[in-house]
One Martini backbone bead per residue (centre of mass of N, CA, C, O) as a GRO file, in nm:
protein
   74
    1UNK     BB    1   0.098   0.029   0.021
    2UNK     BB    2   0.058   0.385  -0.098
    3UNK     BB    3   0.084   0.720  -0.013
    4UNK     BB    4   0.085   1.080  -0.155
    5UNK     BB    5   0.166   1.372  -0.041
    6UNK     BB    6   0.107   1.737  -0.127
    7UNK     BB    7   0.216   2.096   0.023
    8UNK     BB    8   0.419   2.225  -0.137
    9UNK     BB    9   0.702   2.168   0.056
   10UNK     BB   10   0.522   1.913   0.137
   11UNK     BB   11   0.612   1.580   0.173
   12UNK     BB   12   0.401   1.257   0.179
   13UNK     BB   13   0.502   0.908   0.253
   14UNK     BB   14   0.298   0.579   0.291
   15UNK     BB   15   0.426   0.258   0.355
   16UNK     BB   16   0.326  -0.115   0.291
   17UNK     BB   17   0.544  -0.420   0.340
   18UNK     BB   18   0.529  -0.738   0.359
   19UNK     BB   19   0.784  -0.794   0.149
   20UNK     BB   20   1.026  -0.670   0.119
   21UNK     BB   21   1.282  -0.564  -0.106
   22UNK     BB   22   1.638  -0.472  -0.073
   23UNK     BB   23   1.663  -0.327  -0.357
   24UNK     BB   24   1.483  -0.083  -0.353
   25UNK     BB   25   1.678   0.038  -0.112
   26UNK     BB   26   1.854   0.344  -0.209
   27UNK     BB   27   2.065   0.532  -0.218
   28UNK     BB   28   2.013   0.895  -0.129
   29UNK     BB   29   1.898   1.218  -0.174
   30UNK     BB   30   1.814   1.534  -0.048
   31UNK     BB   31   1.711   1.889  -0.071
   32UNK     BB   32   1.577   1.780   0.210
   33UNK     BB   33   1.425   1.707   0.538
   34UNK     BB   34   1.381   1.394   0.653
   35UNK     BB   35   1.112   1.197   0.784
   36UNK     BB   36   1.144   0.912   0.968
   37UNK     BB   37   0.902   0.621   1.016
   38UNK     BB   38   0.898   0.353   1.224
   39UNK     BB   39   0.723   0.091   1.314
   40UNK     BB   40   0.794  -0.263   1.193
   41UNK     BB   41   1.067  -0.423   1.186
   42UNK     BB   42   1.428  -0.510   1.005
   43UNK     BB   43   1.624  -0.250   1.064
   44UNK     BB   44   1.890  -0.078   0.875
   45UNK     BB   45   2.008   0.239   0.917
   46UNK     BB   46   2.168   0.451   0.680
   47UNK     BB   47   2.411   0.721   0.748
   48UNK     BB   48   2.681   0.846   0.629
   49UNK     BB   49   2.813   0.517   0.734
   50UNK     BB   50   2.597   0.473   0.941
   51UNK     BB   51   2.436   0.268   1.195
   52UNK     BB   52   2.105   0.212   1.256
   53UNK     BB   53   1.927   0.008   1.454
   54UNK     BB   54   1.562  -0.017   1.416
   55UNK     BB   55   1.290   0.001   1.621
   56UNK     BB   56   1.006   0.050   1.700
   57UNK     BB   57   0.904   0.379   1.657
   58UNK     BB   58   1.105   0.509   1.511
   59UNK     BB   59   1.306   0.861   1.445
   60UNK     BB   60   1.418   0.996   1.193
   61UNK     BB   61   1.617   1.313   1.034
   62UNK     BB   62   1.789   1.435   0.767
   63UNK     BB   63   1.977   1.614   0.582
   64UNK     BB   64   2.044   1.814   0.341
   65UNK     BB   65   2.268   1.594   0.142
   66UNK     BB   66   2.207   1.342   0.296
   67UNK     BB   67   2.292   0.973   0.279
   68UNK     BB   68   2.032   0.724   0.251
   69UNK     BB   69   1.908   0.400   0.388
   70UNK     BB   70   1.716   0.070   0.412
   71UNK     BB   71   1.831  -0.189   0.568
   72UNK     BB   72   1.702  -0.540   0.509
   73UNK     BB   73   1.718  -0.807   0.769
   74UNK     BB   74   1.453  -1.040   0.660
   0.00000   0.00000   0.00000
């Protein structure tokens, strides 16, 4: 499941993947900056080489221009 929204310079995406596949999740960069909600499941957040393991209900935040991907581990 996927909904996106645009308000200005606000977007928001919300996705559901029952069945996840790490080839999808790619290094990518943004020009502004990103709120990550994680709810649940096995992922490892990289920023600019750094390993984050998120627990359910993380919130990560990026900076612009700051490289990120969410590796999944299951």
């Amino acid at each position: 499941m996927l909904n996106e929204y645009s308000f200005g310079e606000i977007y928001i995406r919300h996705a559901v993947d029952d069945s996840p596949d790490d080839r999808y999740f790619t290094m990518h960069i943004h020009e502004q900056c990103e709120i990550y909600f994680f709810v649940s499941g096995s992922v490892v957040y990289l920023v600019e080489g750094s390993e984050y393991p998120l627990i359910d209900n993380s919130l990560m935040i990026m900076r612009p221009s700051e490289s990120h991907k969410a590796r999944i581990t299951k």
